[in-house]
Amino acid sequence: MISLTVTALVFGVVFLAELPDKTALAGLVLGTRYRASYVFAGVAAAFLLHVVLAVAAGSVLTLLPQQLVHAITGVLFLGGAAVLLMKKDDEDEEIRKPEDQSFWKVAGAGFMLILVAEFGDLTQIMTANLAARYDDPLSVGLGAVLALWAVAGLGIVGGKALMKRVPLGLITKIAAVLMLGLGVWSLWEAIAG
């Protein structure tokens, strides 16, 4: 059974953490060059694969004693918050243009871009942490994949307008504060446990 509370929490945390990420910007660039539906198909498939891997890793952590899991996830959340707070708005990634505009070429380019760029990324680690924290792989996986797909969709279709209205620095700080809160809460549970 899916927990709407866990799904919504995971969606919010992952959405805010992924929005200022370089892959959202890469999706925006691909979306301006190619048919949006083709780009989204490739990007969505790659994000789904990443979430499945992250939830599987997080589910393995649930086999450990609960206090240890809370301590590990707390430290990882605090580390993630630190990474977000120290993150600088930087590099413009060069994206190679496929030779043609066919579905398989464009979707393949989007899939490979996300597959490589997101492997071991902060949101994948966060998803594993959340899967360990809540011991609800289906709800965590659903929340994470919907958040990643939402960010990809925004980046591909409406990213330019969004970035003109909402500073990425603000989004990054909100995500960092949420992760900081989850880290402190997990550590409190590990100590009080």
PDB file of C-alpha atoms in Angstrom:
ATOM      1  CA  MET A   1       0.000   0.000   0.000  1.00  0.00           C
ATOM      2  CA  ILE A   2       1.277   3.465  -0.896  1.00  0.00           C
ATOM      3  CA  SER A   3       1.625   6.117   1.807  1.00  0.00           C
ATOM      4  CA  LEU A   4       0.600   9.487   0.375  1.00  0.00           C
ATOM      5  CA  THR A   5       2.443  11.257   3.198  1.00  0.00           C
ATOM      6  CA  VAL A   6       5.764   9.547   2.427  1.00  0.00           C
ATOM      7  CA  THR A   7       5.235   9.976  -1.327  1.00  0.00           C
ATOM      8  CA  ALA A   8       4.505  13.711  -0.922  1.00  0.00           C
ATOM      9  CA  LEU A   9       7.471  14.259   1.411  1.00  0.00           C
ATOM     10  CA  VAL A  10       9.855  12.453  -0.935  1.00  0.00           C
ATOM     11  CA  PHE A  11       8.418  14.317  -3.927  1.00  0.00           C
ATOM     12  CA  GLY A  12       9.004  17.692  -2.255  1.00  0.00           C
ATOM     13  CA  VAL A  13      12.541  16.981  -1.086  1.00  0.00           C
ATOM     14  CA  VAL A  14      13.716  15.382  -4.344  1.00  0.00           C
ATOM     15  CA  PHE A  15      11.966  18.005  -6.502  1.00  0.00           C
ATOM     16  CA  LEU A  16      13.637  20.906  -4.706  1.00  0.00           C
ATOM     17  CA  ALA A  17      17.034  19.212  -4.678  1.00  0.00           C
ATOM     18  CA  GLU A  18      16.914  18.317  -8.389  1.00  0.00           C
ATOM     19  CA  LEU A  19      15.538  21.627  -9.698  1.00  0.00           C
ATOM     20  CA  PRO A  20      18.843  23.544  -9.562  1.00  0.00           C
ATOM     21  CA  ASP A  21      20.825  20.523 -10.764  1.00  0.00           C
ATOM     22  CA  LYS A  22      22.873  20.539 -13.965  1.00  0.00           C
ATOM     23  CA  THR A  23      20.757  17.765 -15.465  1.00  0.00           C
ATOM     24  CA  ALA A  24      17.657  19.961 -15.308  1.00  0.00           C
ATOM     25  CA  LEU A  25      19.604  22.542 -17.281  1.00  0.00           C
ATOM     26  CA  ALA A  26      20.783  19.876 -19.723  1.00  0.00           C
ATOM     27  CA  GLY A  27      17.159  18.803 -20.218  1.00  0.00           C
ATOM     28  CA  LEU A  28      16.293  22.418 -20.928  1.00  0.00           C
ATOM     29  CA  VAL A  29      18.982  22.621 -23.603  1.00  0.00           C
ATOM     30  CA  LEU A  30      17.899  19.346 -25.215  1.00  0.00           C
ATOM     31  CA  GLY A  31      14.269  20.474 -25.077  1.00  0.00           C
ATOM     32  CA  THR A  32      15.038  23.661 -26.967  1.00  0.00           C
ATOM     33  CA  ARG A  33      16.850  21.762 -29.736  1.00  0.00           C
ATOM     34  CA  TYR A  34      14.679  18.667 -30.188  1.00  0.00           C
ATOM     35  CA  ARG A  35      11.110  17.445 -29.938  1.00  0.00           C
ATOM     36  CA  ALA A  36      10.200  17.654 -26.247  1.00  0.00           C
ATOM     37  CA  SER A  37       8.343  14.325 -26.133  1.00  0.00           C
ATOM     38  CA  TYR A  38      11.365  12.460 -27.511  1.00  0.00           C
ATOM     39  CA  VAL A  39      13.710  14.098 -25.018  1.00  0.00           C
ATOM     40  CA  PHE A  40      11.328  13.415 -22.119  1.00  0.00           C
ATOM     41  CA  ALA A  41      10.977   9.722 -23.038  1.00  0.00           C
ATOM     42  CA  GLY A  42      14.734   9.182 -22.779  1.00  0.00           C
ATOM     43  CA  VAL A  43      15.198  11.289 -19.671  1.00  0.00           C
ATOM     44  CA  ALA A  44      12.209   9.678 -17.907  1.00  0.00           C
ATOM     45  CA  ALA A  45      13.530   6.165 -18.593  1.00  0.00           C
ATOM     46  CA  ALA A  46      16.958   7.050 -17.183  1.00  0.00           C
ATOM     47  CA  PHE A  47      15.467   8.621 -14.050  1.00  0.00           C
ATOM     48  CA  LEU A  48      13.270   5.545 -13.512  1.00  0.00           C
ATOM     49  CA  LEU A  49      16.339   3.302 -13.653  1.00  0.00           C
ATOM     50  CA  HIS A  50      18.171   5.533 -11.171  1.00  0.00           C
ATOM     51  CA  VAL A  51      15.266   5.496  -8.714  1.00  0.00           C
ATOM     52  CA  VAL A  52      14.970   1.697  -8.878  1.00  0.00           C
ATOM     53  CA  LEU A  53      18.696   1.366  -8.102  1.00  0.00           C
ATOM     54  CA  ALA A  54      18.501   3.928  -5.264  1.00  0.00           C
ATOM     55  CA  VAL A  55      15.437   2.335  -3.652  1.00  0.00           C
ATOM     56  CA  ALA A  56      17.065  -1.098  -3.856  1.00  0.00           C
ATOM     57  CA  ALA A  57      20.194   0.251  -2.134  1.00  0.00           C
ATOM     58  CA  GLY A  58      18.088   1.972   0.525  1.00  0.00           C
ATOM     59  CA  SER A  59      16.051  -1.170   1.105  1.00  0.00           C
ATOM     60  CA  VAL A  60      19.242  -3.103   1.862  1.00  0.00           C
ATOM     61  CA  LEU A  61      20.007  -0.552   4.588  1.00  0.00           C
ATOM     62  CA  THR A  62      16.732  -1.453   6.339  1.00  0.00           C
ATOM     63  CA  LEU A  63      18.303  -4.810   7.255  1.00  0.00           C
ATOM     64  CA  LEU A  64      20.635  -2.991   9.667  1.00  0.00           C
ATOM     65  CA  PRO A  65      19.622  -2.038  13.236  1.00  0.00           C
ATOM     66  CA  GLN A  66      17.178   0.909  13.189  1.00  0.00           C
ATOM     67  CA  GLN A  67      19.346   3.247  15.295  1.00  0.00           C
ATOM     68  CA  LEU A  68      22.312   2.695  12.981  1.00  0.00           C
ATOM     69  CA  VAL A  69      20.155   3.388   9.903  1.00  0.00           C
ATOM     70  CA  HIS A  70      18.882   6.636  11.476  1.00  0.00           C
ATOM     71  CA  ALA A  71      22.455   7.693  12.279  1.00  0.00           C
ATOM     72  CA  ILE A  72      23.726   6.867   8.764  1.00  0.00           C
ATOM     73  CA  THR A  73      20.831   8.614   7.006  1.00  0.00           C
ATOM     74  CA  GLY A  74      21.130  11.600   9.350  1.00  0.00           C
ATOM     75  CA  VAL A  75      24.805  12.059   8.535  1.00  0.00           C
ATOM     76  CA  LEU A  76      24.151  11.601   4.797  1.00  0.00           C
ATOM     77  CA  PHE A  77      21.306  14.144   4.855  1.00  0.00           C
ATOM     78  CA  LEU A  78      23.534  16.641   6.685  1.00  0.00           C
ATOM     79  CA  GLY A  79      26.253  16.003   4.096  1.00  0.00           C
ATOM     80  CA  GLY A  80      23.749  16.561   1.299  1.00  0.00           C
ATOM     81  CA  ALA A  81      22.628  19.824   2.883  1.00  0.00           C
ATOM     82  CA  ALA A  82      26.267  20.943   3.102  1.00  0.00           C
ATOM     83  CA  VAL A  83      26.833  20.058  -0.571  1.00  0.00           C
ATOM     84  CA  LEU A  84      23.781  22.098  -1.589  1.00  0.00           C
ATOM     85  CA  LEU A  85      24.801  25.089   0.528  1.00  0.00           C
ATOM     86  CA  MET A  86      28.346  25.085  -0.865  1.00  0.00           C
ATOM     87  CA  LYS A  87      27.207  24.516  -4.455  1.00  0.00           C
ATOM     88  CA  LYS A  88      28.055  27.253  -6.919  1.00  0.00           C
ATOM     89  CA  ASP A  89      26.080  28.044 -10.050  1.00  0.00           C
ATOM     90  CA  ASP A  90      28.635  27.053 -12.596  1.00  0.00           C
ATOM     91  CA  GLU A  91      29.393  25.067 -15.670  1.00  0.00           C
ATOM     92  CA  ASP A  92      27.512  25.090 -18.933  1.00  0.00           C
ATOM     93  CA  GLU A  93      27.521  21.520 -20.150  1.00  0.00           C
ATOM     94  CA  GLU A  94      28.156  20.991 -23.827  1.00  0.00           C
ATOM     95  CA  ILE A  95      25.567  18.641 -25.257  1.00  0.00           C
ATOM     96  CA  ARG A  96      26.343  16.894 -28.501  1.00  0.00           C
ATOM     97  CA  LYS A  97      23.658  17.065 -31.151  1.00  0.00           C
ATOM     98  CA  PRO A  98      22.488  13.722 -32.547  1.00  0.00           C
ATOM     99  CA  GLU A  99      22.892  13.331 -36.299  1.00  0.00           C
ATOM    100  CA  ASP A 100      19.149  13.286 -36.874  1.00  0.00           C
ATOM    101  CA  GLN A 101      15.869  14.012 -35.105  1.00  0.00           C
ATOM    102  CA  SER A 102      14.562  10.420 -34.956  1.00  0.00           C
ATOM    103  CA  PHE A 103      12.910   9.250 -31.752  1.00  0.00           C
ATOM    104  CA  TRP A 104      15.643   6.716 -30.942  1.00  0.00           C
ATOM    105  CA  LYS A 105      18.510   9.157 -31.506  1.00  0.00           C
ATOM    106  CA  VAL A 106      16.972  11.958 -29.448  1.00  0.00           C
ATOM    107  CA  ALA A 107      15.573   9.728 -26.679  1.00  0.00           C
ATOM    108  CA  GLY A 108      18.873   7.843 -26.588  1.00  0.00           C
ATOM    109  CA  ALA A 109      20.821  11.089 -26.201  1.00  0.00           C
ATOM    110  CA  GLY A 110      18.551  12.145 -23.312  1.00  0.00           C
ATOM    111  CA  PHE A 111      18.764   8.710 -21.679  1.00  0.00           C
ATOM    112  CA  MET A 112      22.561   8.539 -21.868  1.00  0.00           C
ATOM    113  CA  LEU A 113      22.984  12.110 -20.646  1.00  0.00           C
ATOM    114  CA  ILE A 114      20.908  11.486 -17.510  1.00  0.00           C
ATOM    115  CA  LEU A 115      22.215   7.946 -16.973  1.00  0.00           C
ATOM    116  CA  VAL A 116      25.810   9.154 -16.818  1.00  0.00           C
ATOM    117  CA  ALA A 117      25.272  12.550 -15.166  1.00  0.00           C
ATOM    118  CA  GLU A 118      22.959  11.330 -12.396  1.00  0.00           C
ATOM    119  CA  PHE A 119      24.784   8.157 -11.358  1.00  0.00           C
ATOM    120  CA  GLY A 120      25.717   8.629  -7.702  1.00  0.00           C
ATOM    121  CA  ASP A 121      24.205  12.125  -7.779  1.00  0.00           C
ATOM    122  CA  LEU A 122      22.860  13.811  -4.666  1.00  0.00           C
ATOM    123  CA  THR A 123      19.214  13.012  -5.480  1.00  0.00           C
ATOM    124  CA  GLN A 124      20.007   9.341  -6.049  1.00  0.00           C
ATOM    125  CA  ILE A 125      21.761   9.200  -2.676  1.00  0.00           C
ATOM    126  CA  MET A 126      18.858  11.084  -1.075  1.00  0.00           C
ATOM    127  CA  THR A 127      16.391   8.590  -2.552  1.00  0.00           C
ATOM    128  CA  ALA A 128      18.378   5.690  -1.089  1.00  0.00           C
ATOM    129  CA  ASN A 129      18.430   7.491   2.284  1.00  0.00           C
ATOM    130  CA  LEU A 130      14.690   8.073   2.175  1.00  0.00           C
ATOM    131  CA  ALA A 131      14.057   4.429   1.253  1.00  0.00           C
ATOM    132  CA  ALA A 132      16.124   3.365   4.266  1.00  0.00           C
ATOM    133  CA  ARG A 133      14.513   5.982   6.502  1.00  0.00           C
ATOM    134  CA  TYR A 134      10.894   5.110   5.761  1.00  0.00           C
ATOM    135  CA  ASP A 135      11.209   1.404   4.856  1.00  0.00           C
ATOM    136  CA  ASP A 136       8.508   1.988   2.233  1.00  0.00           C
ATOM    137  CA  PRO A 137      10.198   1.401  -1.134  1.00  0.00           C
ATOM    138  CA  LEU A 138       7.059   1.808  -3.249  1.00  0.00           C
ATOM    139  CA  SER A 139       6.041   5.169  -1.747  1.00  0.00           C
ATOM    140  CA  VAL A 140       9.622   6.479  -1.795  1.00  0.00           C
ATOM    141  CA  GLY A 141      10.188   5.274  -5.357  1.00  0.00           C
ATOM    142  CA  LEU A 142       6.923   6.780  -6.567  1.00  0.00           C
ATOM    143  CA  GLY A 143       7.614  10.143  -4.922  1.00  0.00           C
ATOM    144  CA  ALA A 144      11.179  10.266  -6.240  1.00  0.00           C
ATOM    145  CA  VAL A 145      10.372   9.273  -9.815  1.00  0.00           C
ATOM    146  CA  LEU A 146       7.426  11.697 -10.009  1.00  0.00           C
ATOM    147  CA  ALA A 147       9.636  14.501  -8.684  1.00  0.00           C
ATOM    148  CA  LEU A 148      12.399  13.748 -11.166  1.00  0.00           C
ATOM    149  CA  TRP A 149       9.920  13.522 -14.035  1.00  0.00           C
ATOM    150  CA  ALA A 150       8.329  16.810 -12.960  1.00  0.00           C
ATOM    151  CA  VAL A 151      11.706  18.558 -12.922  1.00  0.00           C
ATOM    152  CA  ALA A 152      12.580  17.045 -16.300  1.00  0.00           C
ATOM    153  CA  GLY A 153       9.240  18.161 -17.734  1.00  0.00           C
ATOM    154  CA  LEU A 154       9.687  21.672 -16.367  1.00  0.00           C
ATOM    155  CA  GLY A 155      13.219  21.823 -17.681  1.00  0.00           C
ATOM    156  CA  ILE A 156      12.315  20.531 -21.111  1.00  0.00           C
ATOM    157  CA  VAL A 157       9.103  22.515 -21.624  1.00  0.00           C
ATOM    158  CA  GLY A 158       9.116  25.567 -19.412  1.00  0.00           C
ATOM    159  CA  GLY A 159      12.555  25.920 -17.902  1.00  0.00           C
ATOM    160  CA  LYS A 160      13.457  29.267 -19.365  1.00  0.00           C
ATOM    161  CA  ALA A 161      10.373  31.000 -17.963  1.00  0.00           C
ATOM    162  CA  LEU A 162      10.798  29.353 -14.532  1.00  0.00           C
ATOM    163  CA  MET A 163      14.447  30.347 -14.224  1.00  0.00           C
ATOM    164  CA  LYS A 164      13.547  33.966 -14.982  1.00  0.00           C
ATOM    165  CA  ARG A 165      11.034  34.015 -12.096  1.00  0.00           C
ATOM    166  CA  VAL A 166      12.580  31.820  -9.385  1.00  0.00           C
ATOM    167  CA  PRO A 167      16.263  32.205  -8.521  1.00  0.00           C
ATOM    168  CA  LEU A 168      18.024  28.840  -8.447  1.00  0.00           C
ATOM    169  CA  GLY A 169      19.930  29.967  -5.357  1.00  0.00           C
ATOM    170  CA  LEU A 170      16.662  30.249  -3.414  1.00  0.00           C
ATOM    171  CA  ILE A 171      15.516  26.797  -4.530  1.00  0.00           C
ATOM    172  CA  THR A 172      18.877  25.344  -3.529  1.00  0.00           C
ATOM    173  CA  LYS A 173      18.671  26.948  -0.068  1.00  0.00           C
ATOM    174  CA  ILE A 174      15.126  25.617   0.500  1.00  0.00           C
ATOM    175  CA  ALA A 175      16.255  22.099  -0.469  1.00  0.00           C
ATOM    176  CA  ALA A 176      19.276  22.407   1.853  1.00  0.00           C
ATOM    177  CA  VAL A 177      17.089  23.480   4.793  1.00  0.00           C
ATOM    178  CA  LEU A 178      14.735  20.532   4.206  1.00  0.00           C
ATOM    179  CA  MET A 179      17.681  18.120   4.084  1.00  0.00           C
ATOM    180  CA  LEU A 180      19.162  19.704   7.203  1.00  0.00           C
ATOM    181  CA  GLY A 181      15.856  19.178   9.001  1.00  0.00           C
ATOM    182  CA  LEU A 182      15.652  15.548   7.899  1.00  0.00           C
ATOM    183  CA  GLY A 183      19.266  15.018   8.995  1.00  0.00           C
ATOM    184  CA  VAL A 184      18.713  16.474  12.448  1.00  0.00           C
ATOM    185  CA  TRP A 185      15.477  14.508  12.854  1.00  0.00           C
ATOM    186  CA  SER A 186      17.176  11.226  11.835  1.00  0.00           C
ATOM    187  CA  LEU A 187      20.077  11.844  14.224  1.00  0.00           C
ATOM    188  CA  TRP A 188      17.652  12.715  17.042  1.00  0.00           C
ATOM    189  CA  GLU A 189      15.847   9.413  16.470  1.00  0.00           C
ATOM    190  CA  ALA A 190      19.176   7.551  16.469  1.00  0.00           C
ATOM    191  CA  ILE A 191      20.156   9.110  19.821  1.00  0.00           C
ATOM    192  CA  ALA A 192      16.732   8.939  21.443  1.00  0.00           C
ATOM    193  CA  GLY A 193      15.925   5.553  19.915  1.00  0.00           C
TER     194      GLY A 193
END
